[in-house]
Amino acid sequence: MSQFPVPRVVVSKCLEFDEVRYNGAVIPDKAVQRMEPYVEFIPVCPEVEIGLGVPRDVIRIVDQENERLVQPKTGEDLTESMQGFARSFIQSLPDVDGFLLKNRSPTCGVQDVKVYHSDDHPQVVGKTTGFFAKEILREHGGLAIEEEGRLKNFTLRHHFLTKLFTLADFRNAKGEASSKALQQFQAKNKYLFMAYHPGVSKNMGRLVANHDHQPLEDVLHQYELELHRLLESPAKQTAHVNVCQHIAGYFKKQLSKREKEEFQSLLAQFKNEQIPLSAVISVLRSWVARFEQTYLEKQTYFQPYPIDLLEISDSGKGRAYS
């Protein structure tokens, strides 16, 4: 794959873009730096947008029957202002494919945001989602949504980028408003979708076939819901093994006995977490080129996003399957 769509991503402005943190800082972020040449970023700082200055007094979420967003030093309750801005901002957005947000922020944090007993009591009584992120999840929960801190983990980063570029590609296909564009999208993603969820992928195939002759608009809507369901979680190791076996089957008449045995040995090493998935895929890609398998050449499974975004470093929290 050499041509990739340009995803639209809403990003917390404090990540590389502007000095808008509560302490007047900007946060260097390696993921944003790598993505910038390939992504259309839409930076936003919800706290600045509702009129809070830079630098500013700390805001926090407190437990007062319902969660409230307050600024302890001033005693100001910012709940309605933030909710109103978030809804207005989301409604004003063009079609976007994902969100990359500041972790643990009382506005942007997707998870693990501290909830305090009260505005004047430092006791933490729970964890929640930031007020801005909560509206995003409510309106766009099926999109690629991640916190910057979690992208240090290889598996989560690979999943986020795969989902982001796949959704951007679907947005383009949907914009063409034709059955042919949808068929081509499904065809080139066949093995990627099989790796994520074989059952959902079959459902999507049936929607594309459209034997009931539903209006295209209805098909696209149902297909998009299934696509979001399919990409909800990272692909599992066992599914990758199954897909690689399927792809290897294309070459069963062309490979020697020894090549087949070595490939099975390679798969066993992957199952035992001795090698990354990329080692297995490299062999498959070499066979695709060697035997000029044009159908497989188009499969996004081999490269779901630009190679320059691939980084093998990992935080160590989770398996790096790819």
Short mmCIF file of C-alpha atoms in Angstrom, two decimals:
data_model
loop_
_atom_site.label_atom_id
_atom_site.label_comp_id
_atom_site.label_asym_id
_atom_site.label_seq_id
_atom_site.Cartn_x
_atom_site.Cartn_y
_atom_site.Cartn_z
CA MET A 1 0.00 0.00 0.00
CA SER A 2 1.50 3.34 -1.03
CA GLN A 3 -1.50 5.68 -1.03
CA PHE A 4 -3.03 6.59 2.31
CA PRO A 5 -5.89 8.89 3.23
CA VAL A 6 -5.26 11.94 5.41
CA PRO A 7 -7.08 11.41 8.72
CA ARG A 8 -8.62 14.36 10.56
CA VAL A 9 -7.71 14.26 14.25
CA VAL A 10 -8.83 16.55 17.06
CA VAL A 11 -5.85 16.93 19.40
CA SER A 12 -5.33 18.59 22.77
CA LYS A 13 -3.59 21.86 21.94
CA CYS A 14 -1.10 21.48 24.79
CA LEU A 15 0.44 18.50 22.95
CA GLU A 16 3.07 20.19 20.77
CA PHE A 17 0.84 23.02 19.51
CA ASP A 18 0.68 25.80 22.09
CA GLU A 19 1.64 26.82 25.63
CA VAL A 20 -1.84 26.37 27.06
CA ARG A 21 -1.31 24.02 29.99
CA TYR A 22 -2.51 25.32 33.37
CA ASN A 23 1.15 26.14 34.16
CA GLY A 24 1.78 27.80 30.79
CA ALA A 25 3.72 24.87 29.35
CA VAL A 26 3.55 22.99 26.07
CA ILE A 27 4.07 19.22 26.20
CA PRO A 28 6.50 17.64 23.69
CA ASP A 29 4.87 14.54 22.25
CA LYS A 30 6.65 12.05 20.02
CA ALA A 31 3.45 10.54 18.60
CA VAL A 32 2.16 13.96 17.49
CA GLN A 33 5.53 14.80 15.95
CA ARG A 34 5.52 11.59 13.91
CA MET A 35 1.91 11.91 12.84
CA GLU A 36 1.97 15.58 11.82
CA PRO A 37 3.14 15.04 8.18
CA TYR A 38 0.37 12.49 7.60
CA VAL A 39 -2.56 13.85 9.59
CA GLU A 40 -4.74 16.96 9.55
CA PHE A 41 -4.76 18.04 13.18
CA ILE A 42 -7.50 20.17 14.72
CA PRO A 43 -5.98 21.51 18.00
CA VAL A 44 -8.22 22.61 20.85
CA CYS A 45 -7.86 23.52 24.52
CA PRO A 46 -11.32 23.35 26.12
CA GLU A 47 -10.20 25.21 29.24
CA VAL A 48 -8.91 28.18 27.28
CA GLU A 49 -11.99 28.13 25.09
CA ILE A 50 -14.30 28.70 28.07
CA GLY A 51 -12.28 31.72 29.12
CA LEU A 52 -9.72 30.38 31.59
CA GLY A 53 -6.35 32.09 31.31
CA VAL A 54 -2.79 30.83 30.88
CA PRO A 55 -1.41 30.16 33.40
CA ARG A 56 -4.52 29.44 35.45
CA ASP A 57 -5.58 28.06 38.77
CA VAL A 58 -6.11 24.31 38.85
CA ILE A 59 -9.53 22.89 38.07
CA ARG A 60 -10.79 19.53 39.29
CA ILE A 61 -13.77 17.20 39.22
CA VAL A 62 -15.60 16.88 42.53
CA ASP A 63 -18.24 14.48 43.75
CA GLN A 64 -21.34 16.49 44.70
CA GLU A 65 -24.15 14.00 44.05
CA ASN A 66 -23.37 14.52 40.37
CA GLU A 67 -19.81 15.16 39.21
CA ARG A 68 -19.01 18.85 38.89
CA LEU A 69 -16.08 20.68 37.31
CA VAL A 70 -14.84 23.40 39.67
CA GLN A 71 -11.93 25.75 40.23
CA PRO A 72 -11.23 25.45 43.98
CA LYS A 73 -9.32 28.73 44.42
CA THR A 74 -12.06 30.87 42.88
CA GLY A 75 -14.99 28.65 43.86
CA GLU A 76 -16.27 28.86 40.28
CA ASP A 77 -18.42 26.00 38.95
CA LEU A 78 -17.43 25.42 35.30
CA THR A 79 -19.66 22.41 34.63
CA GLU A 80 -22.28 24.03 32.39
CA SER A 81 -19.73 26.17 30.55
CA MET A 82 -17.60 23.14 29.68
CA GLN A 83 -20.55 20.98 28.67
CA GLY A 84 -21.93 23.77 26.51
CA PHE A 85 -18.59 24.37 24.79
CA ALA A 86 -18.00 20.65 24.21
CA ARG A 87 -21.39 20.18 22.54
CA SER A 88 -20.99 23.29 20.43
CA PHE A 89 -17.46 22.33 19.38
CA ILE A 90 -18.49 18.81 18.39
CA GLN A 91 -21.42 20.10 16.34
CA SER A 92 -19.13 22.51 14.48
CA LEU A 93 -16.57 19.87 13.51
CA PRO A 94 -16.16 18.57 9.97
CA ASP A 95 -16.19 14.78 9.58
CA VAL A 96 -13.28 13.63 11.75
CA ASP A 97 -11.67 10.24 12.21
CA GLY A 98 -10.19 10.41 15.68
CA PHE A 99 -9.19 12.24 18.84
CA LEU A 100 -5.83 12.34 20.61
CA LEU A 101 -6.32 13.80 24.08
CA LYS A 102 -4.26 14.72 27.14
CA ASN A 103 -4.40 11.98 29.71
CA ARG A 104 -5.65 12.54 33.28
CA SER A 105 -6.95 16.00 32.41
CA PRO A 106 -10.24 16.96 34.12
CA THR A 107 -11.46 18.04 30.68
CA CYS A 108 -9.66 15.84 28.14
CA GLY A 109 -8.78 12.67 30.07
CA VAL A 110 -10.54 9.59 28.71
CA GLN A 111 -9.98 7.53 31.85
CA ASP A 112 -8.21 7.63 35.22
CA VAL A 113 -9.20 11.26 35.86
CA LYS A 114 -9.26 11.91 39.61
CA VAL A 115 -12.55 12.69 41.33
CA TYR A 116 -12.15 14.63 44.59
CA HIS A 117 -14.38 14.59 47.64
CA SER A 118 -15.04 18.33 47.35
CA ASP A 119 -13.44 21.50 46.03
CA ASP A 120 -11.73 22.13 49.36
CA HIS A 121 -10.96 18.51 50.31
CA PRO A 122 -7.91 16.78 48.75
CA GLN A 123 -9.23 13.23 49.20
CA VAL A 124 -9.58 11.30 45.92
CA VAL A 125 -12.78 9.25 45.94
CA GLY A 126 -12.72 7.73 42.46
CA LYS A 127 -11.76 7.94 38.79
CA THR A 128 -13.80 9.17 35.85
CA THR A 129 -13.70 10.69 32.35
CA GLY A 130 -12.99 14.38 31.73
CA PHE A 131 -15.95 16.60 30.85
CA PHE A 132 -14.84 17.36 27.28
CA ALA A 133 -13.87 13.73 26.60
CA LYS A 134 -17.20 12.54 28.00
CA GLU A 135 -19.10 14.46 25.30
CA ILE A 136 -16.74 13.12 22.63
CA LEU A 137 -17.34 9.54 23.72
CA ARG A 138 -21.08 10.17 23.77
CA GLU A 139 -21.18 11.57 20.23
CA HIS A 140 -18.23 9.86 18.53
CA GLY A 141 -17.49 6.75 20.59
CA GLY A 142 -16.86 4.64 17.49
CA LEU A 143 -13.96 6.76 16.23
CA ALA A 144 -10.26 6.33 17.01
CA ILE A 145 -9.99 7.88 20.49
CA GLU A 146 -6.87 7.65 22.59
CA GLU A 147 -4.85 9.41 25.27
CA GLU A 148 -1.30 10.49 24.52
CA GLY A 149 0.21 8.58 27.43
CA ARG A 150 -1.20 5.24 26.27
CA LEU A 151 0.39 5.56 22.83
CA LYS A 152 3.72 4.65 24.38
CA ASN A 153 2.45 1.06 24.31
CA PHE A 154 3.12 -0.59 20.94
CA THR A 155 -0.09 -2.63 20.73
CA LEU A 156 -2.32 0.34 21.61
CA ARG A 157 -0.42 2.64 19.24
CA HIS A 158 -0.64 0.15 16.37
CA HIS A 159 -4.36 -0.30 16.98
CA PHE A 160 -5.00 3.46 17.17
CA LEU A 161 -3.15 4.14 13.91
CA THR A 162 -4.74 1.19 12.14
CA LYS A 163 -8.20 2.30 13.21
CA LEU A 164 -7.50 5.95 12.40
CA PHE A 165 -6.33 5.37 8.83
CA THR A 166 -9.00 2.74 8.17
CA LEU A 167 -11.77 5.09 9.28
CA ALA A 168 -10.31 7.91 7.17
CA ASP A 169 -10.28 5.60 4.17
CA PHE A 170 -13.90 4.64 4.81
CA ARG A 171 -14.84 8.32 5.08
CA ASN A 172 -13.44 8.78 1.57
CA ALA A 173 -15.22 5.69 0.27
CA LYS A 174 -18.48 6.84 1.84
CA GLY A 175 -18.05 10.22 0.21
CA GLU A 176 -18.05 8.58 -3.21
CA ALA A 177 -21.56 7.28 -2.47
CA SER A 178 -21.28 4.26 -4.72
CA SER A 179 -21.60 0.52 -4.24
CA LYS A 180 -18.37 0.03 -6.16
CA ALA A 181 -16.37 2.18 -3.73
CA LEU A 182 -17.77 0.23 -0.78
CA GLN A 183 -17.00 -3.10 -2.47
CA GLN A 184 -13.42 -2.02 -3.13
CA PHE A 185 -13.01 -0.87 0.48
CA GLN A 186 -14.27 -4.19 1.82
CA ALA A 187 -12.12 -6.19 -0.62
CA LYS A 188 -8.80 -4.55 0.18
CA ASN A 189 -9.45 -4.79 3.93
CA LYS A 190 -10.54 -8.44 3.86
CA TYR A 191 -7.65 -9.84 5.87
CA LEU A 192 -7.28 -6.85 8.15
CA PHE A 193 -10.94 -7.20 9.11
CA MET A 194 -10.60 -10.97 9.52
CA ALA A 195 -7.75 -10.35 11.98
CA TYR A 196 -9.94 -8.03 14.03
CA HIS A 197 -13.18 -9.99 14.09
CA PRO A 198 -14.05 -12.73 11.54
CA GLY A 199 -17.74 -12.79 12.50
CA VAL A 200 -18.27 -9.03 12.17
CA SER A 201 -16.27 -9.06 8.93
CA LYS A 202 -18.70 -11.61 7.46
CA ASN A 203 -21.63 -9.42 8.47
CA MET A 204 -19.98 -6.51 6.68
CA GLY A 205 -19.49 -8.66 3.59
CA ARG A 206 -23.19 -9.49 3.56
CA LEU A 207 -24.06 -5.81 3.81
CA VAL A 208 -21.83 -5.03 0.84
CA ALA A 209 -23.44 -7.81 -1.20
CA ASN A 210 -26.82 -6.19 -0.44
CA HIS A 211 -28.96 -9.13 -1.57
CA ASP A 212 -32.02 -7.39 -0.08
CA HIS A 213 -31.46 -4.38 -2.36
CA GLN A 214 -31.52 -1.82 0.46
CA PRO A 215 -30.90 1.85 -0.39
CA LEU A 216 -27.17 2.62 -0.47
CA GLU A 217 -27.57 5.20 2.30
CA ASP A 218 -28.97 2.54 4.63
CA VAL A 219 -26.23 0.08 3.70
CA LEU A 220 -23.50 2.66 4.40
CA HIS A 221 -25.03 3.52 7.78
CA GLN A 222 -25.26 -0.13 8.87
CA TYR A 223 -21.80 -0.86 7.49
CA GLU A 224 -20.27 2.04 9.43
CA LEU A 225 -21.79 0.80 12.68
CA GLU A 226 -20.32 -2.65 12.04
CA LEU A 227 -16.94 -1.12 11.18
CA HIS A 228 -16.88 0.71 14.50
CA ARG A 229 -17.80 -2.52 16.28
CA LEU A 230 -15.10 -4.44 14.45
CA LEU A 231 -12.37 -1.94 15.34
CA GLU A 232 -13.40 -1.51 18.97
CA SER A 233 -10.46 -3.48 20.42
CA PRO A 234 -7.01 -4.53 19.18
CA ALA A 235 -6.83 -7.70 17.10
CA LYS A 236 -5.97 -10.86 19.04
CA GLN A 237 -2.90 -13.01 18.54
CA THR A 238 -4.92 -16.11 17.62
CA ALA A 239 -6.75 -14.16 14.90
CA HIS A 240 -3.44 -13.00 13.42
CA VAL A 241 -2.28 -16.60 13.26
CA ASN A 242 -5.46 -17.60 11.45
CA VAL A 243 -5.10 -14.79 8.91
CA CYS A 244 -1.46 -15.61 8.22
CA GLN A 245 -2.44 -19.24 7.62
CA HIS A 246 -5.11 -18.10 5.16
CA ILE A 247 -2.66 -15.90 3.26
CA ALA A 248 -0.01 -18.63 3.17
CA GLY A 249 -2.63 -20.88 1.57
CA TYR A 250 -2.38 -18.84 -1.63
CA PHE A 251 1.11 -20.24 -2.15
CA LYS A 252 0.64 -23.89 -1.17
CA LYS A 253 1.27 -25.14 -4.74
CA GLN A 254 4.31 -22.92 -5.27
CA LEU A 255 6.28 -23.40 -2.07
CA SER A 256 8.65 -26.23 -1.32
CA LYS A 257 8.05 -28.57 1.59
CA ARG A 258 10.92 -26.99 3.47
CA GLU A 259 9.55 -23.46 2.98
CA LYS A 260 6.18 -24.56 4.33
CA GLU A 261 7.79 -26.18 7.36
CA GLU A 262 9.91 -23.11 8.08
CA PHE A 263 6.85 -20.90 7.88
CA GLN A 264 4.97 -23.09 10.36
CA SER A 265 8.00 -22.88 12.64
CA LEU A 266 7.91 -19.09 12.32
CA LEU A 267 4.22 -19.03 13.25
CA ALA A 268 4.95 -21.21 16.29
CA GLN A 269 7.60 -18.72 17.42
CA PHE A 270 5.06 -15.92 17.05
CA LYS A 271 2.52 -17.88 19.11
CA ASN A 272 5.15 -18.31 21.81
CA GLU A 273 5.91 -14.56 21.71
CA GLN A 274 9.49 -15.18 20.60
CA ILE A 275 9.19 -12.99 17.49
CA PRO A 276 6.90 -10.10 16.49
CA LEU A 277 4.13 -10.43 13.92
CA SER A 278 6.14 -8.24 11.54
CA ALA A 279 8.61 -11.11 11.07
CA VAL A 280 5.81 -13.37 9.83
CA ILE A 281 4.31 -10.67 7.64
CA SER A 282 7.69 -9.94 6.04
CA VAL A 283 7.85 -13.52 4.78
CA LEU A 284 4.31 -13.35 3.43
CA ARG A 285 5.03 -10.07 1.67
CA SER A 286 8.12 -11.55 0.06
CA TRP A 287 5.98 -14.37 -1.35
CA VAL A 288 3.39 -11.87 -2.60
CA ALA A 289 6.14 -10.09 -4.57
CA ARG A 290 7.87 -13.29 -5.68
CA PHE A 291 4.72 -14.90 -7.07
CA GLU A 292 3.15 -11.59 -8.20
CA GLN A 293 -0.07 -12.10 -6.25
CA THR A 294 -1.84 -8.91 -7.30
CA TYR A 295 -4.91 -9.44 -5.11
CA LEU A 296 -2.81 -9.73 -1.96
CA GLU A 297 -0.65 -6.76 -2.96
CA LYS A 298 -3.68 -4.55 -2.30
CA GLN A 299 -4.41 -5.91 1.16
CA THR A 300 -4.15 -3.30 3.91
CA TYR A 301 -3.29 -6.04 6.40
CA PHE A 302 0.35 -5.81 5.31
CA GLN A 303 0.56 -2.05 5.90
CA PRO A 304 -2.51 -0.35 7.40
CA TYR A 305 -0.79 3.03 7.85
CA PRO A 306 2.35 4.81 6.55
CA ILE A 307 5.56 2.95 7.31
CA ASP A 308 7.14 6.12 8.75
CA LEU A 309 4.68 5.91 11.64
CA LEU A 310 5.83 2.42 12.56
CA GLU A 311 7.95 2.48 15.69
CA ILE A 312 9.00 -0.72 17.44
CA SER A 313 9.72 0.86 20.84
CA ASP A 314 7.29 -0.10 23.57
CA SER A 315 6.50 0.90 27.14
CA GLY A 316 6.55 -2.77 28.11
CA LYS A 317 2.89 -2.68 29.20
CA GLY A 318 1.32 -5.21 26.88
CA ARG A 319 2.25 -7.46 24.03
CA ALA A 320 3.66 -6.12 20.78
CA TYR A 321 2.04 -8.44 18.26
CA SER A 322 2.99 -6.42 15.20
#
